[in-house]
Tab-separated table of C-alpha atoms in Angstrom:
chain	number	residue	atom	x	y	z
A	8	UNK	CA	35.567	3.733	-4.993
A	9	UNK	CA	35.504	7.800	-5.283
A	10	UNK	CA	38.720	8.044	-2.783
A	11	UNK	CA	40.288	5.518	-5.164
A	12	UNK	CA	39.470	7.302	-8.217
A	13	UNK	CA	41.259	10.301	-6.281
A	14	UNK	CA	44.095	8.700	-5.265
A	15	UNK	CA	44.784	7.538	-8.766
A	16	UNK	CA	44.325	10.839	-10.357
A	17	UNK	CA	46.460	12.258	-7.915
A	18	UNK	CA	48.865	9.900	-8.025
A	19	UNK	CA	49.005	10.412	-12.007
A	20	UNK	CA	49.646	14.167	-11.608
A	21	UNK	CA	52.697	13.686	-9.172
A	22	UNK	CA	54.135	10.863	-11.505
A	23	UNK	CA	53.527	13.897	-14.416
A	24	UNK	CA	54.952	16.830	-12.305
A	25	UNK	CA	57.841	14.943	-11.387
A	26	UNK	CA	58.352	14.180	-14.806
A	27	UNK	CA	58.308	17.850	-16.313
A	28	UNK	CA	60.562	18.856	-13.578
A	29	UNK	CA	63.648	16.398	-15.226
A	30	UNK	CA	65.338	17.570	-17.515
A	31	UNK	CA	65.374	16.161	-21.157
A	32	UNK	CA	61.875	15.048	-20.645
A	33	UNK	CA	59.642	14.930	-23.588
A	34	UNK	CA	55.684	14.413	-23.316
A	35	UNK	CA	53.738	12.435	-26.284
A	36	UNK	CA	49.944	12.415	-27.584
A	37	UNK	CA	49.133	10.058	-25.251
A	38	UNK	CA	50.174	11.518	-22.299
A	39	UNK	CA	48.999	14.964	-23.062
A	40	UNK	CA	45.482	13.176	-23.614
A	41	UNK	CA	45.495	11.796	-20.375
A	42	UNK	CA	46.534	15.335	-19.114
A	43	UNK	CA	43.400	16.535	-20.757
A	44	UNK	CA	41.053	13.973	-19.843
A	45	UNK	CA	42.466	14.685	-15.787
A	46	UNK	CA	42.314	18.018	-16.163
A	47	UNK	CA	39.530	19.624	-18.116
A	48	UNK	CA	36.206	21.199	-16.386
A	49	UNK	CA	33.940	19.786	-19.201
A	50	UNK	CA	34.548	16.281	-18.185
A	51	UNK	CA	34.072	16.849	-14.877
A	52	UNK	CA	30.874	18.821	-16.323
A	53	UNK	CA	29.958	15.644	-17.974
A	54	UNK	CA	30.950	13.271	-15.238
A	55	UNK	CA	28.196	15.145	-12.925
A	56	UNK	CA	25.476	14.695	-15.064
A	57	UNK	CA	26.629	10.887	-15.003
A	58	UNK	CA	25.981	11.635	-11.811
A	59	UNK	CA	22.587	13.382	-11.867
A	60	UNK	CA	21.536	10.494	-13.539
A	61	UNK	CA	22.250	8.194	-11.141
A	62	UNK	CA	19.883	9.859	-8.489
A	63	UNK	CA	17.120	9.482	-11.256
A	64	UNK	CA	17.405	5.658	-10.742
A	65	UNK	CA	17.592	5.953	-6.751
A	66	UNK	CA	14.367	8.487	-7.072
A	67	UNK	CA	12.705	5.970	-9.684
A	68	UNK	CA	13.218	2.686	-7.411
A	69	UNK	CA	11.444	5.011	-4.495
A	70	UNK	CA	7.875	3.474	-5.724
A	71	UNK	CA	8.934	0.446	-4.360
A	72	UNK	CA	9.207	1.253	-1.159
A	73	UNK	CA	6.475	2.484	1.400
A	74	UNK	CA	5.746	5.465	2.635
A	75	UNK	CA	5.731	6.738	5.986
A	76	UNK	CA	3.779	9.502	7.162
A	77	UNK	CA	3.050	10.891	10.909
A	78	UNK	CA	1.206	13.832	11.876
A	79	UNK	CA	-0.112	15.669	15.050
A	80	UNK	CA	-3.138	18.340	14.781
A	81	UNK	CA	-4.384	20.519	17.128
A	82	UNK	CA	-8.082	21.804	17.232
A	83	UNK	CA	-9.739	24.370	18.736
A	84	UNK	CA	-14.132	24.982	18.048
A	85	UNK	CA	-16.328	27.011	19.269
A	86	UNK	CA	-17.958	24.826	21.290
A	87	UNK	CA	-18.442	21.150	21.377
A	88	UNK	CA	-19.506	18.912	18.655
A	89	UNK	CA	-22.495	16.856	19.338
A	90	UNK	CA	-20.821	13.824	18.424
A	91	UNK	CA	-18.284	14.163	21.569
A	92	UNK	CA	-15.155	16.145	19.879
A	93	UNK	CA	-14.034	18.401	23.068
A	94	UNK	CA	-13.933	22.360	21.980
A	95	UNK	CA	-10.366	22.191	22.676
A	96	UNK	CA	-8.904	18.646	21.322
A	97	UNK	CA	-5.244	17.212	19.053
A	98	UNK	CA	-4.935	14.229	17.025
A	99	UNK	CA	-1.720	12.203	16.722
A	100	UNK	CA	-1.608	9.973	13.367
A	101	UNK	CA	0.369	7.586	11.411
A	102	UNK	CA	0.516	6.036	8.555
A	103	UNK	CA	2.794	3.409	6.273
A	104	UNK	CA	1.095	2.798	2.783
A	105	UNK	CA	2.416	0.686	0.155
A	106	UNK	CA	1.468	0.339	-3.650
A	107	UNK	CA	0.912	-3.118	-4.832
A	108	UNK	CA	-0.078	-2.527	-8.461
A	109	UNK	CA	0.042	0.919	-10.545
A	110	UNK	CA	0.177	-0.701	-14.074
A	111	UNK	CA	4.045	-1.251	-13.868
A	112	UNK	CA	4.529	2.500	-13.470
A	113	UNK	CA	7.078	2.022	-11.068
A	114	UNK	CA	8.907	-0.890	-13.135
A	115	UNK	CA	9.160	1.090	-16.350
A	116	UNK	CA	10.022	4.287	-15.110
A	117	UNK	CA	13.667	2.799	-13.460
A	118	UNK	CA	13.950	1.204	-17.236
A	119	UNK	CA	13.626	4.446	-18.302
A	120	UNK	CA	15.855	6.153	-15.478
A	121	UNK	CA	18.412	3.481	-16.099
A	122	UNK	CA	18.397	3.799	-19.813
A	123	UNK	CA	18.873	7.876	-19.072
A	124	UNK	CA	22.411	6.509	-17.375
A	125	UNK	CA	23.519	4.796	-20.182
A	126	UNK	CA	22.809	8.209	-21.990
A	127	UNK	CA	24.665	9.907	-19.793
A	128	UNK	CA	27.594	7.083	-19.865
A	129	UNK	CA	27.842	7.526	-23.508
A	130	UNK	CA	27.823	11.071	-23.014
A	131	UNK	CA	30.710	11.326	-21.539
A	132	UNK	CA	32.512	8.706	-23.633
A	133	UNK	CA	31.627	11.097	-26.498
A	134	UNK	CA	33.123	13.646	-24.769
A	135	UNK	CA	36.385	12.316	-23.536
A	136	UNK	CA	36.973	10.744	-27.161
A	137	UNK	CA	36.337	14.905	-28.580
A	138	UNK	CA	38.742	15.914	-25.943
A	139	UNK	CA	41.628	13.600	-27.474
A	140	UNK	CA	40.597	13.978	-30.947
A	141	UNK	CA	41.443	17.978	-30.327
A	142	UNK	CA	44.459	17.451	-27.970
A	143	UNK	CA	45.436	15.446	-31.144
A	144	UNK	CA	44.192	17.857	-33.704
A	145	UNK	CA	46.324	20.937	-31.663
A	146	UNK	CA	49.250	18.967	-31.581
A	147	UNK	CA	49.199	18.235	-34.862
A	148	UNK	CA	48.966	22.091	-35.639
A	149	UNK	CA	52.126	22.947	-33.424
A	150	UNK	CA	54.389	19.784	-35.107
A	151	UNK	CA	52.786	21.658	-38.948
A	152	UNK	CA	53.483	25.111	-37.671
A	153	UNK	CA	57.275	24.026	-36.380
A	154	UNK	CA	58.079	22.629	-39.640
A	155	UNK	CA	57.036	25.313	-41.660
A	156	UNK	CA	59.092	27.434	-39.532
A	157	UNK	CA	61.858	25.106	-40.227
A	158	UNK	CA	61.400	25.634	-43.914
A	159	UNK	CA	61.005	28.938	-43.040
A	160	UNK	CA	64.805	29.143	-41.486
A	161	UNK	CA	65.821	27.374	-44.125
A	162	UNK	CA	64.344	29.404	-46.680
A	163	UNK	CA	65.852	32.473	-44.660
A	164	UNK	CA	69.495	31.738	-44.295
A	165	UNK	CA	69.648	30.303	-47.992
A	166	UNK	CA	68.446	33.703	-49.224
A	167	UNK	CA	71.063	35.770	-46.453
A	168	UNK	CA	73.531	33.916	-48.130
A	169	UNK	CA	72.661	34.360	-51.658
A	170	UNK	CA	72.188	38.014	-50.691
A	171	UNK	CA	75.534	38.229	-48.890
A	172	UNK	CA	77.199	36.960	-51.747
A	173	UNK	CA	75.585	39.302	-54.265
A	174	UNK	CA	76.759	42.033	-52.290
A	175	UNK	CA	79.856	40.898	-52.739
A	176	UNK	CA	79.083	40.572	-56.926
A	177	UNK	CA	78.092	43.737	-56.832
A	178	UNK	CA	81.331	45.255	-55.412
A	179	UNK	CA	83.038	43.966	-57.995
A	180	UNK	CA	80.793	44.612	-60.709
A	181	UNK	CA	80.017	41.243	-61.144
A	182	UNK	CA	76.167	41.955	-60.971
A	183	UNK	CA	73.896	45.443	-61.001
A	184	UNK	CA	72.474	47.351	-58.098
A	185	UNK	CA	68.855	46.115	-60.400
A	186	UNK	CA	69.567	42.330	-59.519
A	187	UNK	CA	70.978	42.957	-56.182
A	188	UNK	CA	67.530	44.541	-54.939
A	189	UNK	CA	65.822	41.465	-55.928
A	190	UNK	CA	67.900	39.273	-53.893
A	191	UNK	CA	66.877	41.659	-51.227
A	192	UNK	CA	63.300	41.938	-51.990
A	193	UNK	CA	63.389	38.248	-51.516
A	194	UNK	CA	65.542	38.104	-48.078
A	195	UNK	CA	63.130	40.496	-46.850
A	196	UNK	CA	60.495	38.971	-47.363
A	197	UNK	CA	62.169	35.688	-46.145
A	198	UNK	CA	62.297	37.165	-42.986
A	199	UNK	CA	58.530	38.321	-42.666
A	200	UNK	CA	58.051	35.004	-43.378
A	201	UNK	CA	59.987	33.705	-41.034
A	202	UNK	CA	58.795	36.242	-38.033
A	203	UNK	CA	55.531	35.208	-38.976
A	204	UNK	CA	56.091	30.927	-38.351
A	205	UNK	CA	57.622	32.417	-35.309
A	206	UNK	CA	54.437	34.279	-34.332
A	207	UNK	CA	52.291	31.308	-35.287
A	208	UNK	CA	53.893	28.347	-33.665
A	209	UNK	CA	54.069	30.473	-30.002
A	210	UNK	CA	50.348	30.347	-30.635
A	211	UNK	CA	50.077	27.186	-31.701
A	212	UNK	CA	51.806	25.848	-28.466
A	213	UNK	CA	49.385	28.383	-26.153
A	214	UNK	CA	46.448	26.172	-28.699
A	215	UNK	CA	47.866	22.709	-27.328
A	216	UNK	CA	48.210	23.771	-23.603
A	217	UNK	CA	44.341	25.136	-23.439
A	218	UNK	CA	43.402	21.713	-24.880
A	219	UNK	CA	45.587	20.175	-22.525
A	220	UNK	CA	44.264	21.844	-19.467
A	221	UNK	CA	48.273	22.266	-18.429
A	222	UNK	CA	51.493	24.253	-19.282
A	223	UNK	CA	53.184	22.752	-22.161
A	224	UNK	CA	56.404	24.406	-23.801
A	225	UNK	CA	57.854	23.577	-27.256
A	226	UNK	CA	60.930	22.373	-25.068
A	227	UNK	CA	58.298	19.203	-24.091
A	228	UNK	CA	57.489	18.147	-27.608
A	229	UNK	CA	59.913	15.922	-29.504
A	230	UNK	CA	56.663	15.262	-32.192
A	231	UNK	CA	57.890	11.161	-32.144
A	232	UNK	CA	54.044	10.809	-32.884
A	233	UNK	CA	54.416	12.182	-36.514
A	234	UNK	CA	58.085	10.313	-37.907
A	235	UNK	CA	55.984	7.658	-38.983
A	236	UNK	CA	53.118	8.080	-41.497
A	237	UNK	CA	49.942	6.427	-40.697
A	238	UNK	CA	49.183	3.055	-41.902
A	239	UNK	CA	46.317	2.580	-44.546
A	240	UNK	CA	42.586	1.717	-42.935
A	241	UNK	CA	39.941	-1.115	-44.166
A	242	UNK	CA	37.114	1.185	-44.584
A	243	UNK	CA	34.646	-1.837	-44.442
A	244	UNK	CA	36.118	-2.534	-40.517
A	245	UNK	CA	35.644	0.962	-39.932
A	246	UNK	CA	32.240	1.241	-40.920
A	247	UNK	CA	31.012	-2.005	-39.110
A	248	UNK	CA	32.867	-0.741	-35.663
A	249	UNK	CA	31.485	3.244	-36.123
A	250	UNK	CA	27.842	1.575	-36.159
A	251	UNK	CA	28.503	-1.017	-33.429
A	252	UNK	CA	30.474	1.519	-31.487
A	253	UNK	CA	30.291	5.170	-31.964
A	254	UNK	CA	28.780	6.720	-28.628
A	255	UNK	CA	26.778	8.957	-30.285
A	256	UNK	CA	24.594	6.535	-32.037
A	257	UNK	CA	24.453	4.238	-28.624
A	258	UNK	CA	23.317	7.713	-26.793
A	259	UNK	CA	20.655	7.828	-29.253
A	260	UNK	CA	19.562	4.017	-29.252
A	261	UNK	CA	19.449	4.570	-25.442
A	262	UNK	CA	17.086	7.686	-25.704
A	263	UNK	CA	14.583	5.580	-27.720
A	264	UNK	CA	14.991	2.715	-25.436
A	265	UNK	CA	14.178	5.064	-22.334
A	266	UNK	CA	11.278	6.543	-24.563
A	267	UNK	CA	9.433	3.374	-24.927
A	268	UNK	CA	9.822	2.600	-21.182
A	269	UNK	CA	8.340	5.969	-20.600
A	270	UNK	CA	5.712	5.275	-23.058
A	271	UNK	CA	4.679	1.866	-21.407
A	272	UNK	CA	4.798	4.059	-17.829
A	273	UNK	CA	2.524	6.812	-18.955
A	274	UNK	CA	0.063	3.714	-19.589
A	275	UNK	CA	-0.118	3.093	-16.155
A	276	UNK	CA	-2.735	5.411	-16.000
A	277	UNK	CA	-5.316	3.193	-17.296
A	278	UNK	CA	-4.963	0.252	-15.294
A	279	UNK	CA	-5.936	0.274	-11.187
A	280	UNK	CA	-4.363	0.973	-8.082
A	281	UNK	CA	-3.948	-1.442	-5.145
A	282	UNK	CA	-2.755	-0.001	-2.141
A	283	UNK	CA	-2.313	-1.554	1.431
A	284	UNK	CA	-1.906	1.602	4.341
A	285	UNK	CA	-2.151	1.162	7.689
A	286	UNK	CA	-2.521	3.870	10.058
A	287	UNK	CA	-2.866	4.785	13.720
A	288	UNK	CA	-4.964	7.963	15.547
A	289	UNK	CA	-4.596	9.062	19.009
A	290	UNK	CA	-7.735	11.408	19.620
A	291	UNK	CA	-7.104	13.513	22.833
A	292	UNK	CA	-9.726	16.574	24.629
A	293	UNK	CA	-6.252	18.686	24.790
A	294	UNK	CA	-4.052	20.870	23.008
A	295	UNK	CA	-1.208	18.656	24.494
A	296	UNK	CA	-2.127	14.983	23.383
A	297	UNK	CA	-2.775	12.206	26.331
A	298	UNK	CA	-2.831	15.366	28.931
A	299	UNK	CA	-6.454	15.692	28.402
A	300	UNK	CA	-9.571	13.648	30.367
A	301	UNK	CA	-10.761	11.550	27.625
A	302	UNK	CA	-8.421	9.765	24.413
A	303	UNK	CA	-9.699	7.508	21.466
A	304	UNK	CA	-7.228	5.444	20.032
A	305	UNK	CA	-7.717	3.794	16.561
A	306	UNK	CA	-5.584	1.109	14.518
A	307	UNK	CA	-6.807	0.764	11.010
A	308	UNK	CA	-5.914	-1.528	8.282
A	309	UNK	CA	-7.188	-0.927	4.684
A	310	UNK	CA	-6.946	-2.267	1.236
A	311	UNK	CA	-7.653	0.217	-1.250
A	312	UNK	CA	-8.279	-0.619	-4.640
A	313	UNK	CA	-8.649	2.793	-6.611
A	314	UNK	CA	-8.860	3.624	-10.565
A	315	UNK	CA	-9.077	6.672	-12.537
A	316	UNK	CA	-11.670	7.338	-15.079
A	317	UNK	CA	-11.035	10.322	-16.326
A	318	UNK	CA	-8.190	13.200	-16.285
A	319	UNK	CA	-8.504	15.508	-18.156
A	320	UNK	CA	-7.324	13.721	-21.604
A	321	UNK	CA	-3.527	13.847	-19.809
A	322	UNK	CA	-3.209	9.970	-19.869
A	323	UNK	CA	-3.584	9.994	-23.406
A	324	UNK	CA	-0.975	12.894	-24.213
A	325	UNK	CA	1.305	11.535	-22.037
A	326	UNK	CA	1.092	8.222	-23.691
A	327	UNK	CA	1.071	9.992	-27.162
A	328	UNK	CA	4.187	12.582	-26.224
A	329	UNK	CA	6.086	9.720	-25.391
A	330	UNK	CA	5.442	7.846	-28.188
A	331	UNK	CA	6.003	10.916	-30.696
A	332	UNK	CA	9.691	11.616	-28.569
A	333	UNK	CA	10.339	7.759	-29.488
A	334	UNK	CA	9.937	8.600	-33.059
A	335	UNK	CA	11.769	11.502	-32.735
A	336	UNK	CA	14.626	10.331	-31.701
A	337	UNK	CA	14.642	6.927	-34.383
A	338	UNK	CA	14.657	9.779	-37.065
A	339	UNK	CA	17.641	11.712	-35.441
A	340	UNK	CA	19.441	8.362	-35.104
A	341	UNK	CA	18.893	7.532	-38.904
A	342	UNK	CA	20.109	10.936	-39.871
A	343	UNK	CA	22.958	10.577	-38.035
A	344	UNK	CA	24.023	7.423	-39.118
A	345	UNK	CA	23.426	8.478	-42.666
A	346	UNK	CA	25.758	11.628	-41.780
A	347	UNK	CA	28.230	9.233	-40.088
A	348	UNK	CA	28.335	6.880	-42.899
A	349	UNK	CA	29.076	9.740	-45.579
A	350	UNK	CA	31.670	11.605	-43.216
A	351	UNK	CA	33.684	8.019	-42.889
A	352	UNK	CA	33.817	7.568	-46.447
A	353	UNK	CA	34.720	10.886	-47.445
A	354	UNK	CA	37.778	10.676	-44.985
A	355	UNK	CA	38.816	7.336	-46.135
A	356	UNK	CA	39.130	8.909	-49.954
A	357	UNK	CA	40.922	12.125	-48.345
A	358	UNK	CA	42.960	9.991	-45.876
A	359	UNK	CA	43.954	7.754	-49.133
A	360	UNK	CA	44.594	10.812	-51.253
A	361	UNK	CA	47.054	12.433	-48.479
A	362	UNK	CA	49.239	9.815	-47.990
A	363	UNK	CA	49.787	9.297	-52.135
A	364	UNK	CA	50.314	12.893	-52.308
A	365	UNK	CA	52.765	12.576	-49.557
A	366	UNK	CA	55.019	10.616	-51.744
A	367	UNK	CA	54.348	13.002	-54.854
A	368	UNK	CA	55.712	15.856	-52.260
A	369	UNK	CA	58.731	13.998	-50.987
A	370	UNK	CA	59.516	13.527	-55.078
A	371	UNK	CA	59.325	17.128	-55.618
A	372	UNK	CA	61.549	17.874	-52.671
A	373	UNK	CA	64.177	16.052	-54.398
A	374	UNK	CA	63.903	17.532	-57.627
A	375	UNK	CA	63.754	20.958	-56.339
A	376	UNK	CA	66.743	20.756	-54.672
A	377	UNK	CA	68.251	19.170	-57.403
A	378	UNK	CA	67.004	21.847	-59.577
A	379	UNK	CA	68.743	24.572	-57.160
A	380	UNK	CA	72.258	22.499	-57.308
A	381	UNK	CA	71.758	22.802	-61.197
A	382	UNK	CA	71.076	26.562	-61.101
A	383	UNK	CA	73.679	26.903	-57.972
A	384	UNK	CA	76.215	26.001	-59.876
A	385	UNK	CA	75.066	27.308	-63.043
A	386	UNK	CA	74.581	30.979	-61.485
A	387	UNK	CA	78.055	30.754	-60.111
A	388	UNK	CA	79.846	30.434	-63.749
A	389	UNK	CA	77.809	33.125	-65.221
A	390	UNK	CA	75.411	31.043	-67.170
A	391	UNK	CA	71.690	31.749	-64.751
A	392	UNK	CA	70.596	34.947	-64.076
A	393	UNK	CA	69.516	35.914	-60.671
A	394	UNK	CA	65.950	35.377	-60.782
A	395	UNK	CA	66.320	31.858	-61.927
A	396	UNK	CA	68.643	31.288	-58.808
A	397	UNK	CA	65.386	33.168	-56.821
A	398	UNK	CA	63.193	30.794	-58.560
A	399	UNK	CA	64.899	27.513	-57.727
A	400	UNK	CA	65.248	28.818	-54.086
A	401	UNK	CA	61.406	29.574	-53.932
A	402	UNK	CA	60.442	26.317	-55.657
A	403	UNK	CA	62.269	23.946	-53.152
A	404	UNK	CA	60.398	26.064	-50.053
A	405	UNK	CA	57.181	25.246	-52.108
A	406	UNK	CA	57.949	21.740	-52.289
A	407	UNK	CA	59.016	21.551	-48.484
A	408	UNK	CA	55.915	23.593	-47.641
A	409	UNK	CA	53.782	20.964	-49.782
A	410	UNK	CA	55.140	18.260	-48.408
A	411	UNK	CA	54.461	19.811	-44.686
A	412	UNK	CA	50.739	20.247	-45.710
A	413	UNK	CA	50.555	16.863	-46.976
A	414	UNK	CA	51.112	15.340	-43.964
A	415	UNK	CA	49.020	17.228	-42.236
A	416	UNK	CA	46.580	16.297	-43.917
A	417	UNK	CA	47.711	12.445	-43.755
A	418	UNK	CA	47.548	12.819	-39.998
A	419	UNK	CA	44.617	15.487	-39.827
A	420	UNK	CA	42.281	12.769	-41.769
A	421	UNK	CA	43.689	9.717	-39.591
A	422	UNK	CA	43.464	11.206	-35.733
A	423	UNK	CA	39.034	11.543	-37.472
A	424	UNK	CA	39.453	8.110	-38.649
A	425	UNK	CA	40.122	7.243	-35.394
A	426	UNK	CA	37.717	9.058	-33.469
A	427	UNK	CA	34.871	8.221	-36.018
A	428	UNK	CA	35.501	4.757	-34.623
A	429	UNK	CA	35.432	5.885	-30.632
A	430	UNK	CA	39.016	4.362	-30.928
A	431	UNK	CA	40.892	6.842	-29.018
């Protein structure tokens, strides 16, 4: 099962190398989460305590089984005993014992052990569906950082053109040297802009790759993920699956299962103990057993029926501890449902909000640039002054950069959506 579980992975990495070695290749969300799930330490992190857990069971189930001891003991008195032990004598022993009864200690304790698993299983579901959710959520910030760069460009050549041109008005004393430093107050500071998108999108790309656990280069992206805007959610479904589903809460429903079997193990304590043992003694008048003169074998079976009557008080605090951790963890699961429940709504009104406010943003796209053909053409015959050409130019980057924001948003609130659902 393990070599197959290699073989696969490794498999998947050759098919993915090959694949970034052609050329025109383009990688999407999914395939970057699979990256990351492959390749990053905390699942593997997560993966071994799966593991750990595991050997919990195997050392729970080991009450079942009997135990086998053997021993050899050499003696040496002062002199004889008067009941015949040689001065100079060894003992060989063995013994198998095997519990019968211990008040279902043994039976609740793998309940509990095996409940720990399914902690640990859900665990590591939690995790894998927080390492998508960010290889999502850092994707998402290199496709918002590469269009505001676009508008950025945009922005930048408009204004190199407008200021171009006004050098040109100003050589023929079309405009002053006044208006002609504001077109180049604003090119300027077009191009800070623009440096700066630059600056940001290099690091939102190195952002992606650490999530990613790989190289990835803006080259790779074709963002095909974000052309179409999210569909609307029925919050009702999504509430109903988050409760059934989430691995968090499960984790936690687990825990309290585990702490009840722990609590019905601790109250093992109070019942009896049946044991059967049976053992074997080889006495011998010799350092070296059976090279000596005389030898006493012995086979002995027994049936020991043993009970505790007091211990200190620790039967009662461990029954009590277990039972307080129980509670415990039924009020952490209640507070984080409640927090669950609030979170999902709260996204459903921001996810609703983002997409209506991306079609309020694509509106004011078009009437911004509309606006600028107006003043365009306006400027040109003499009838706009420069800083209402400035102001249409600035306007339409606002609108670009608003709609860019909006769906980020759209997309920011859906990829949580998602997740608060385990639905990656």
């Amino acid at each position: 099962m393990k070599m197959s579980l290699r073989l696969e992975r490794v498999l998947f990495l050759f098919v993915v190398f090959l694949c970034c070695a052609s050329s025109g290749w383009a990688i999407d969300l999914a395939g970057m989460q699979k990256l990351a799930l492959n390749n990053r330490q905390v699942i593997s992190q997560y993966m071994t305590s799966l593991q750990q857990s595991e050997k919990d069971i195997t050392l729970a189930q080991g009450g079942y089984y009997p135990s086998v001891n053997i021993g050899y003991t050499a003696n040496s008195l002062n002199e004889a005993t008067p009941l015949g032990e040689a001065r100079e004598n060894s003992v060989v022993a063995g013994s198998i014992s095997w519990n019968i009864f211990s008040g279902f200690r043994d039976k609740y304790n793998v309940q509990s052990a095996e409940k720990q698993r399914q902690v640990a299983e859900y665990q590591l579901e939690g995790i894998r569906q927080d390492v998508q959710l960010n290889v999502a959520l850092a994707y998402l910030t290199v496709s918002e950082r590469w269009a505001n760069r676009q508008v950025a460009e945009t922005a930048f050549q408009t204004l190199e053109k407008v200021y171009r041109d006004g050098e040109s008005r100003f050589q023929v004393g079309l405009i002053g040297r006044n208006d002609l430093l504001k077109f180049r107050v604003d090119y300027d500071n077009a191009d800070i802009t623009l440096k700066a998108a630059d600056a940001g999108l290099k690091k939102s790309v190195n952002g992606l790759a650490r999530q990613v656990g790989s190289e990835i280069k803006l080259a790779d992206l074709d963002f095909a993920d974000f052309k179409n805007l999210p569909s609307s959610v029925n919050k009702d479904e999504y509430l109903h699956k988050m409760l059934v589903a989430r691995s968090e809460i499960k984790a936690l429903e687990s825990v309290i299962d585990a702490n009840r079997a722990r609590s019905t193990a601790a109250k093992s304590g109070y019942y009896p103990k049946l044991d059967v043992v049976g053992s074997y003694s080889n006495y011998s008048d010799n350092y070296i057993n059976s090279s000596g003169s005389s030898k006493d074998e012995e086979y002995r079976a027994q049936l020991v029926l043993s009970m505790n009557l007091f211990q200190g008080f620790t039967t009662e605090a461990s029954v009590a501890r277990a039972k307080l951790a129980t509670r415990s963890a039924q009020y952490e699961l209640d507070e984080l449902k409640n927090g669950l429940v609030t979170e999902l709504n709260n996204l459903y009104i921001d996810f609703e909000v983002s997409l209506e406010n991306v079609g309020v943003a694509r509106r004011s796209i078009e009437q911004a640039e509309e606006n600028l053909r107006i003043t365009q053409l306006k400027y040109n015959e003499g009838l706009e002054r420069e800083s209402d050409l400035l102001a249409a130019i600035t306007n339409l980057s606002r609108a670009k950069y608003n709609h860019v924001a909006a769906l980020q948003t759209a997309f920011l609130n859906n990829f949580k959506l998602i997740r608060m659902v385990d639905g990656f």
